[in-house]
Amino acid sequence: MSDTETTTETTDAARETGQEAGDLGRAGEQLSTAPQERAVPGSFGGRRAPGPAGALAWGFRETAGWIRWFWRQLTSMRVALILLFLLSLGAIPGSLIPQNSVDEVKVRTWKTNNEFWTPVFEKLQLFDVYSSVWFSAIYILLFVSLIGCIVPRTWQFTGQLRGRPPGAPKRLTRLPVYTTWRTDTGPEEVREAALALLRKRRFRAHVAGDAVASEKGYLREVGNLLFHVALIVMLVAFAAGQLFKSEGGKLIVEGDGFANTLTQYDDFKSGSLFDIENLAPFSFTLDQFTGTYEPSGPQKGTARTYEAAVTYAEGAEGKDRKAVIRVNEPLEIDGSKVYLLAHGYAPVVTVRDGKGQVVHKAAVPLLPIDNNVSSTGVIKVMDGYRNKDGKKEQLGFPAFFVPTYAGKGHGQMFSQFPALVFPALNLSAYHGSLGVDSGVPQNVYQLDTRKMKPFKDAKGEVFKQTLLPGETMKLPGGAGSITFEKEIKEWASFQVSQQPGNGLALAGAVAAITGLVGSLFIQRRRVWVRAVRGEDGVTVVEMAGLGRSESARLPEELAELAASLNTKAPTAPDPEPTEAVPAEGAEK
């Protein structure tokens, strides 16, 4: 064989191999709508025309190339996952470090205890993570990346749904799953039977030339797109929740009420786009708080019943309705949710002046400091009191309350059970100016003693006394008295929230999980059935399958399809061997 002939055969073989590879490539194309990776575009290394105009055109092409490359990278799935991971990492300091948007008091306390790290954290905006520049940048880039990824893939997937599965490759034996047999059934009958079988198995199928082309598993791409759309929905819900939310707290004593107006809140926070006019018009009254506790055993003191009975009304003229608010069971009113947060006691006290006139009578809420509801606070008398010289003064009584008194005679006072079994109230007494007229806000549960003097006992110490319900503490020098009444009310603190994005976020999360399940457990695959008549007049049936990813399910499915088709086109018997006829002139 000459060198020319050898070269020609090699070239033909290479051409045939390239054609087969092209057929396999066309057979497997569009199994996914993921964009193809491309190198950095542009005219790097190319020649540019001389002169300023040529340089400008060349620079424009270079810039446009870089922009296209950057856009492809930003809208790729890899970058979207990286941004999603960075967003998750960015949320970690927002959960571990106190945030100004949640509790400014905790932020101030943290800064006081960590003076060295405070300047660093402030420069990194770690006390305002979710409104920081870096977190917002990641958030916006992820949003753009998802949209840029979804739109072209959706358009491409729509085109695939409108089109037909591609025809069979020239050589089905090259595909990863393949089977063949011979049958006496005609090729047209085999193709008709294969078409009916594949459509019955919910394949999209059609006859293309001498083969039936089919495809199944489109829900995989639907799930993929649904997952990405759900992520966008969750991002929108998160943004809406941060921008339009409102959240306020209110402590209410039994018998008192609350109207949903800004001035009624003890504290109130809202998003930057929230409008005060959007506060839902409603009101409610705390009728009774009920708390019962485990009396003994290892769970002693654990709450068994923790609920607030309220009467509420929607709007200015709404009818009164009864409801019970429990932990994790909020009251929903006109788009707002009222949560039960905490509980405590409000002893009723009566303060009288030196002449026996009542100058103050109220239930005073005290704040719990432990699980047994030992509570502290201050009783403040701001108006109506005059001392023995007839001058106006203000009184302050630091208070310590225990619902179940223990420790008497041991130099300490504590509560050993959270229920009102043996209540006691310890009081100290001060007189002077409370400082409430200075215009500077102060904590209602703390006493500023800079302008106050203590009442003193016979030993020259701060006058104090522990009272049981019904007992009275008389102030030294006939300055008056304070009585711990037998009535002890309970209070509950509530949080009123408006979170417009919660429902949207829940729907997005459910859709994301559904889409993820579909994209993980549904396989996109194609099956071809070719039926042609052989040289001996017997039909040769070939079946092959191709999936987007390797899976043991595809060979099993193809085997089932082949077995079903074989019942319609049974295998032909092997031809009988023929005896060889000796050639003329051959030796016998």
XYZ file of C-alpha atoms in Angstrom:
588
model
C 0.000 0.000 0.000
C 1.391 3.383 -1.008
C 1.924 6.311 1.343
C -0.766 8.271 -0.498
C -3.333 5.535 0.046
C -2.370 5.286 3.711
C -2.745 9.031 4.194
C -6.140 9.026 2.456
C -7.448 6.196 4.679
C -6.210 7.974 7.803
C -7.917 11.194 6.749
C -11.191 9.358 6.031
C -11.042 7.622 9.404
C -10.428 10.919 11.192
C -13.311 12.522 9.277
C -15.605 9.643 10.212
C -14.548 9.841 13.865
C -15.187 13.593 13.878
C -18.603 13.067 12.288
C -19.511 10.484 14.951
C -18.366 12.832 17.699
C -20.473 15.559 16.136
C -23.490 13.255 16.044
C -23.051 12.390 19.731
C -22.627 16.063 20.565
C -25.855 16.958 18.783
C -27.602 14.055 20.482
C -26.601 15.260 23.923
C -26.992 18.983 23.377
C -29.679 20.932 25.224
C -30.014 18.304 27.943
C -29.316 21.317 30.153
C -29.983 25.005 29.798
C -26.788 25.930 31.640
C -24.772 28.505 29.674
C -21.533 27.325 28.112
C -18.248 28.429 29.612
C -16.250 30.683 27.327
C -12.796 32.156 27.482
C -12.210 35.804 28.166
C -13.506 37.590 25.031
C -12.012 40.541 23.284
C -9.480 41.245 20.594
C -6.396 40.504 22.677
C -3.476 40.019 20.373
C -5.445 41.220 17.338
C -4.359 44.009 15.076
C -5.986 47.394 15.252
C -6.340 49.885 12.485
C -3.859 52.790 12.590
C -4.889 56.244 13.679
C -7.034 57.617 16.542
C -10.269 56.164 15.108
C -8.745 52.699 14.950
C -7.415 52.989 18.493
C -10.839 54.130 19.742
C -12.608 51.253 17.986
C -10.060 48.785 19.322
C -10.458 50.121 22.858
C -14.235 49.917 22.557
C -14.037 46.285 21.472
C -11.695 45.485 24.331
C -14.007 47.148 26.867
C -17.089 45.475 25.415
C -15.304 42.136 25.543
C -14.429 42.554 29.192
C -17.994 43.626 30.007
C -19.406 40.541 28.276
C -16.924 38.314 30.104
C -17.767 39.881 33.462
C -21.505 39.481 32.785
C -21.071 35.804 31.884
C -19.120 35.207 35.088
C -21.633 37.076 37.212
C -24.576 35.143 35.760
C -22.891 31.752 36.031
C -24.116 29.212 38.555
C -20.663 29.015 40.151
C -20.622 32.719 41.024
C -24.233 32.587 42.228
C -23.339 29.807 44.661
C -20.265 31.728 45.834
C -22.377 34.837 46.471
C -24.981 32.771 48.303
C -22.221 31.301 50.479
C -20.824 34.781 51.171
C -24.304 35.986 52.111
C -24.584 33.115 54.601
C -21.176 33.976 56.041
C -22.180 37.628 56.295
C -25.238 36.699 58.347
C -23.070 35.023 61.012
C -21.800 38.252 62.657
C -25.347 39.595 62.425
C -26.441 36.686 64.624
C -23.519 36.670 67.065
C -22.886 40.397 67.513
C -25.577 42.688 69.032
C -27.276 44.796 66.370
C -28.479 48.386 66.682
C -31.668 47.467 64.853
C -32.490 44.831 67.481
C -31.251 46.047 70.865
C -29.258 49.251 71.262
C -28.797 48.613 74.984
C -26.944 45.367 74.308
C -24.810 47.162 71.734
C -23.792 49.820 74.271
C -23.047 47.135 76.854
C -20.915 45.196 74.358
C -18.977 48.351 73.445
C -18.334 49.079 77.112
C -17.018 45.565 77.731
C -14.921 45.439 74.528
C -13.373 48.858 74.111
C -10.428 47.529 72.077
C -12.571 45.884 69.377
C -15.258 48.560 69.216
C -13.502 50.861 66.657
C -12.716 47.882 64.419
C -16.275 46.596 64.526
C -17.678 50.057 63.851
C -15.482 50.509 60.752
C -16.593 47.095 59.505
C -20.229 48.019 60.252
C -20.650 44.851 62.313
C -23.240 46.493 64.570
C -25.417 47.150 61.494
C -24.652 44.090 59.392
C -27.850 43.900 57.377
C -27.693 47.554 56.334
C -23.912 47.633 55.802
C -22.325 48.472 52.470
C -20.610 45.105 52.052
C -23.685 43.036 52.918
C -25.858 45.130 50.596
C -23.291 44.721 47.795
C -23.339 40.924 48.142
C -27.124 40.988 48.306
C -27.527 43.088 45.157
C -24.912 41.106 43.196
C -26.661 37.853 44.115
C -29.985 39.319 43.038
C -28.574 40.417 39.666
C -26.742 37.109 39.214
C -29.883 35.069 39.741
C -31.955 37.185 37.367
C -29.232 37.120 34.717
C -29.019 33.351 35.095
C -32.747 32.651 35.023
C -33.904 34.798 32.105
C -31.754 33.221 29.317
C -32.208 29.719 30.707
C -35.966 30.148 30.816
C -35.981 31.415 27.242
C -33.814 28.512 26.097
C -35.934 25.972 27.980
C -39.080 27.396 26.391
C -37.472 26.857 22.987
C -36.719 23.252 23.903
C -40.324 22.646 24.912
C -41.535 24.089 21.628
C -39.093 21.976 19.589
C -38.718 18.233 19.154
C -36.128 15.803 20.500
C -33.131 15.548 18.131
C -32.794 12.683 15.718
C -30.796 9.561 16.417
C -26.985 9.593 16.009
C -25.516 7.653 13.103
C -24.033 4.999 15.362
C -26.132 4.201 18.442
C -23.453 1.784 19.632
C -21.407 4.783 20.750
C -23.994 5.745 23.376
C -23.482 4.620 26.996
C -26.650 2.436 27.092
C -27.362 0.239 24.074
C -29.197 -2.940 23.091
C -30.170 -4.615 19.799
C -32.017 -7.627 18.398
C -33.407 -8.964 15.131
C -37.117 -9.431 14.420
C -39.375 -10.568 11.624
C -41.678 -7.576 12.253
C -41.440 -4.868 9.604
C -39.489 -1.651 10.351
C -42.595 0.550 10.066
C -44.513 -1.629 12.527
C -41.582 -1.587 14.953
C -41.362 2.199 14.816
C -45.114 2.579 15.322
C -44.997 0.207 18.309
C -41.978 2.066 19.757
C -43.700 5.432 19.282
C -46.833 4.232 21.081
C -44.800 2.643 23.874
C -42.677 5.736 24.526
C -45.669 8.048 24.524
C -47.426 5.738 26.945
C -44.402 6.065 29.233
C -44.811 9.867 28.963
C -41.875 10.481 26.662
C -42.094 13.240 24.105
C -41.554 11.190 20.960
C -41.708 11.473 17.181
C -40.463 9.563 14.155
C -37.310 11.052 12.631
C -36.168 9.159 9.526
C -35.564 5.486 10.284
C -35.714 5.988 14.088
C -37.990 7.164 16.865
C -36.528 10.022 18.937
C -37.869 10.637 22.449
C -37.055 12.631 25.542
C -38.211 12.714 29.164
C -37.364 14.482 32.424
C -38.201 18.087 31.598
C -39.324 18.564 35.198
C -35.656 18.485 36.186
C -35.068 21.788 34.457
C -38.417 23.090 35.727
C -37.251 22.271 39.257
C -33.915 23.951 38.596
C -35.571 27.125 37.354
C -38.122 26.993 40.176
C -35.293 26.812 42.709
C -33.652 29.915 41.275
C -36.926 31.833 41.070
C -37.659 30.844 44.680
C -34.294 32.261 45.755
C -35.221 35.582 44.123
C -38.599 35.491 45.873
C -36.860 34.914 49.214
C -34.456 37.783 48.576
C -37.367 40.075 47.719
C -39.220 38.903 50.843
C -36.156 39.578 52.998
C -35.770 43.062 51.533
C -39.472 43.826 51.993
C -39.330 42.573 55.563
C -36.378 44.824 56.389
C -37.690 47.932 54.627
C -41.365 47.809 55.588
C -41.321 46.034 58.954
C -42.371 47.484 62.291
C -41.826 46.092 65.749
C -42.724 47.500 69.131
C -42.925 46.364 72.738
C -45.429 47.158 75.456
C -45.699 46.118 79.099
C -49.317 45.938 80.288
C -50.602 45.366 83.818
C -53.802 43.389 84.323
C -56.774 45.670 83.724
C -54.820 48.128 81.549
C -55.106 48.457 77.788
C -53.148 49.331 74.678
C -53.986 51.117 71.418
C -51.803 50.578 68.376
C -50.408 54.086 68.078
C -46.778 55.177 68.207
C -47.106 57.004 71.532
C -48.396 53.865 73.283
C -45.252 51.813 72.745
C -42.474 51.466 75.308
C -40.038 50.966 72.407
C -40.568 50.949 68.651
C -38.413 50.115 65.628
C -39.296 50.129 61.954
C -37.820 49.771 58.490
C -36.610 52.778 56.527
C -39.660 52.719 54.214
C -42.275 52.052 56.871
C -44.992 54.683 57.197
C -46.523 55.306 60.623
C -49.876 55.650 58.888
C -49.647 51.932 58.084
C -50.056 50.940 61.739
C -53.140 48.748 61.888
C -55.921 50.371 63.963
C -56.711 48.041 66.864
C -56.658 47.962 70.659
C -56.715 45.333 73.380
C -56.938 45.040 77.163
C -55.124 42.503 79.338
C -57.932 40.915 81.332
C -55.905 38.285 83.155
C -52.558 36.580 83.033
C -52.418 32.924 84.067
C -49.211 31.174 84.941
C -48.952 27.771 86.603
C -45.737 25.944 87.415
C -44.490 22.439 88.129
C -44.688 22.109 91.949
C -42.006 19.434 92.504
C -39.546 17.108 90.896
C -36.586 17.900 88.625
C -38.778 20.284 86.579
C -39.890 22.245 89.640
C -40.721 25.836 88.738
C -41.080 25.114 85.003
C -44.059 26.873 83.481
C -47.005 24.617 82.643
C -49.540 27.308 81.741
C -48.417 30.647 80.326
C -51.219 32.614 78.712
C -52.803 36.041 78.591
C -56.561 36.493 78.240
C -57.312 39.703 76.326
C -60.248 41.627 74.932
C -59.488 43.211 71.575
C -61.243 45.307 68.961
C -60.372 46.097 65.361
C -60.702 49.702 64.267
C -62.096 52.587 66.259
C -65.600 51.147 66.478
C -64.955 47.416 66.250
C -66.795 44.958 68.438
C -65.025 43.559 71.484
C -63.737 40.030 71.063
C -62.094 37.616 73.474
C -58.819 35.835 72.763
C -56.033 34.024 74.569
C -52.403 34.703 73.636
C -49.871 32.003 74.394
C -46.166 31.576 73.747
C -45.691 30.910 70.009
C -49.436 31.401 69.507
C -49.766 35.109 68.698
C -52.950 37.061 68.179
C -53.278 38.145 64.536
C -55.123 41.406 63.944
C -55.324 43.093 60.552
C -51.875 41.980 59.379
C -50.188 42.494 62.773
C -49.161 39.787 65.197
C -49.231 40.260 68.975
C -46.734 37.963 70.719
C -46.573 37.183 74.430
C -42.960 37.672 75.539
C -42.581 37.908 79.297
C -44.420 38.057 82.596
C -43.925 39.496 86.044
C -45.620 40.938 89.109
C -46.913 44.412 89.927
C -47.482 44.871 93.671
C -50.128 47.460 94.533
C -48.770 50.095 96.971
C -50.316 53.143 98.648
C -48.175 56.123 99.694
C -49.423 58.643 102.242
C -47.922 61.895 103.472
C -47.374 62.961 107.063
C -51.044 63.967 107.372
C -52.281 60.581 106.193
C -53.397 61.837 102.784
C -53.029 59.400 99.898
C -50.576 60.858 97.394
C -49.947 57.777 95.275
C -51.667 54.458 94.739
C -50.818 52.168 91.835
C -49.690 48.747 90.740
C -45.948 49.035 90.132
C -44.439 46.610 87.557
C -41.159 45.080 88.698
C -38.707 43.302 86.375
C -37.743 39.646 86.995
C -34.065 38.875 87.504
C -34.170 35.062 87.780
C -36.296 32.040 86.902
C -38.163 32.235 90.202
C -39.322 35.767 89.315
C -37.358 37.616 91.989
C -37.985 41.171 90.794
C -36.568 44.648 91.165
C -37.761 48.142 90.346
C -38.536 51.560 91.757
C -41.684 53.129 93.159
C -41.621 56.815 92.248
C -43.889 59.474 93.737
C -43.514 62.542 91.532
C -46.460 64.762 92.527
C -48.650 65.530 95.541
C -46.207 64.868 98.358
C -45.114 67.511 100.878
C -42.666 66.965 103.706
C -43.248 67.902 107.336
C -42.204 71.498 106.557
C -44.846 71.741 103.838
C -42.345 71.791 100.951
C -42.904 69.810 97.789
C -40.661 66.798 97.467
C -40.485 63.640 95.468
C -40.112 60.158 96.895
C -38.285 57.109 95.578
C -38.517 53.573 96.901
C -36.103 50.965 95.454
C -38.061 47.718 95.641
C -37.168 44.050 95.700
C -40.053 41.587 95.413
C -40.173 37.803 95.800
C -43.304 35.748 95.101
C -42.218 32.936 97.457
C -40.171 34.382 100.293
C -37.145 32.455 101.521
C -33.916 33.305 103.303
C -35.413 35.104 106.279
C -33.006 35.197 109.192
C -30.051 34.204 106.994
C -29.048 37.670 105.836
C -30.515 37.355 102.362
C -33.856 37.418 100.604
C -34.691 35.280 97.589
C -37.548 33.479 95.894
C -37.709 29.704 95.801
C -40.768 29.368 93.517
C -42.214 31.577 90.748
C -45.845 31.462 91.912
C -47.429 33.716 94.560
C -47.064 31.359 97.518
C -45.528 33.667 100.149
C -44.974 37.130 98.609
C -42.797 39.741 100.274
C -41.652 43.241 99.322
C -38.451 44.885 100.531
C -38.341 48.699 100.316
C -35.748 51.432 100.855
C -36.775 55.089 101.121
C -35.344 58.293 99.548
C -36.621 61.870 99.283
C -35.592 64.868 97.197
C -35.673 65.331 93.402
C -36.071 62.362 91.063
C -34.619 64.352 88.166
C -37.614 63.688 85.928
C -38.062 67.418 85.229
C -34.589 67.868 83.712
C -35.707 66.762 80.246
C -33.171 63.918 80.200
C -34.743 60.472 79.675
C -34.229 58.029 82.498
C -34.977 54.403 83.205
C -38.266 53.985 85.073
C -36.881 50.868 86.782
C -33.830 52.636 88.249
C -33.470 55.413 90.822
C -31.132 58.362 90.240
C -30.029 59.296 93.764
C -27.720 62.194 92.848
C -30.332 64.741 94.014
C -31.938 62.576 96.657
C -31.268 61.837 100.303
C -32.051 58.572 102.037
C -34.358 58.322 105.033
C -32.188 56.904 107.840
C -32.942 54.546 110.666
C -31.711 54.716 114.248
C -28.306 53.359 113.211
C -27.816 56.044 110.578
C -28.225 53.618 107.694
C -30.673 53.734 104.782
C -34.141 53.106 106.131
C -35.534 49.850 104.744
C -38.064 47.221 105.670
C -39.482 43.938 104.359
C -43.262 43.930 104.112
C -45.830 41.207 103.740
C -49.162 41.906 102.009
C -51.231 44.314 104.146
C -48.274 45.678 106.108
C -47.164 49.330 106.239
C -43.730 50.909 106.474
C -43.810 54.237 108.360
C -41.176 56.757 107.328
C -38.947 58.291 110.026
C -39.925 61.639 111.572
C -43.586 61.334 110.623
C -42.737 61.860 106.932
C -45.515 59.519 105.847
C -45.918 55.844 105.068
C -46.125 53.265 102.299
C -48.451 50.265 102.430
C -48.012 46.975 100.564
C -51.616 46.171 99.699
C -52.926 42.641 99.686
C -53.712 42.923 95.987
C -50.863 41.856 93.697
C -51.438 42.182 89.996
C -49.543 40.477 87.218
C -48.214 42.027 84.044
C -47.288 40.731 80.632
C -45.090 42.223 77.944
C -46.161 41.977 74.319
C -44.454 42.483 71.000
C -46.528 43.836 68.129
C -44.981 43.033 64.759
C -45.743 43.728 61.135
C -43.591 41.582 58.834
C -44.921 41.968 55.278
C -42.418 39.540 53.776
C -43.022 36.506 55.997
C -45.669 34.843 53.836
C -43.654 35.489 50.704
C -40.522 34.086 52.329
C -42.368 30.930 53.407
C -43.737 30.420 49.892
C -40.250 30.938 48.466
C -38.726 28.435 50.891
C -41.325 25.772 50.040
C -40.846 26.404 46.309
C -37.053 26.258 46.687
C -37.210 22.874 48.445
C -39.651 21.551 45.843
C -37.456 22.730 42.982
C -34.316 21.345 44.602
C -35.924 17.932 45.056
C -36.987 17.937 41.409
C -33.567 18.957 40.125
C -31.804 16.323 42.246
C -34.043 13.287 41.759
C -35.389 13.709 38.210
C -33.046 12.756 35.361
C -33.225 14.311 31.924
C -32.725 11.502 29.363
C -33.250 10.629 25.696
C -34.057 7.291 24.099
C -33.788 6.372 20.401
C -35.248 3.327 18.666
C -33.961 2.548 15.164
C -35.556 -0.154 12.970
C -34.062 -0.938 9.548
C -34.294 -3.962 7.286
C -31.083 -5.942 7.008
C -29.559 -7.458 3.908
C -31.183 -10.802 4.726
C -34.644 -9.193 4.930
C -34.810 -9.387 8.777
C -35.449 -6.156 10.683
C -32.616 -4.992 12.955
C -33.863 -3.095 16.038
C -31.447 -0.849 17.953
C -32.239 0.977 21.177
C -29.953 3.438 22.959
C -30.253 5.960 25.759
C -28.376 9.052 26.878
C -28.755 10.912 30.165
C -27.470 14.239 31.369
C -25.635 12.492 34.192
C -24.682 8.919 34.884
C -27.399 6.975 36.631
C -28.223 3.321 37.174
C -31.843 4.167 36.464
C -31.282 4.730 32.725
C -30.031 1.177 31.932
C -32.913 -0.246 33.953
C -35.421 1.941 32.164
C -34.015 1.062 28.745
C -34.149 -2.638 29.646
C -37.819 -2.294 30.604
C -38.593 -0.457 27.359
C -36.716 -3.058 25.320
C -38.574 -5.907 27.054
C -41.926 -4.225 26.374
C -41.062 -3.524 22.730
C -39.792 -7.069 22.303
C -43.288 -8.373 23.010
C -44.517 -6.377 19.981
C -41.486 -7.230 17.856
C -40.218 -10.595 19.134
C -36.729 -11.773 18.461
C -36.346 -13.689 15.208
C -34.890 -17.203 15.371
C -31.257 -17.549 14.469
C -30.731 -18.554 10.802
C -29.891 -22.223 10.178
C -26.234 -22.755 9.310
C -25.662 -23.643 5.625
C -23.222 -26.364 4.506
C -20.229 -24.977 2.634
C -20.055 -25.983 -1.093
C -16.495 -26.835 -2.184
C -15.144 -24.783 -5.049
C -14.490 -26.298 -8.471
C -11.111 -27.876 -8.734
C -10.724 -28.195 -5.010
C -9.497 -31.468 -3.672
C -12.143 -33.694 -2.152
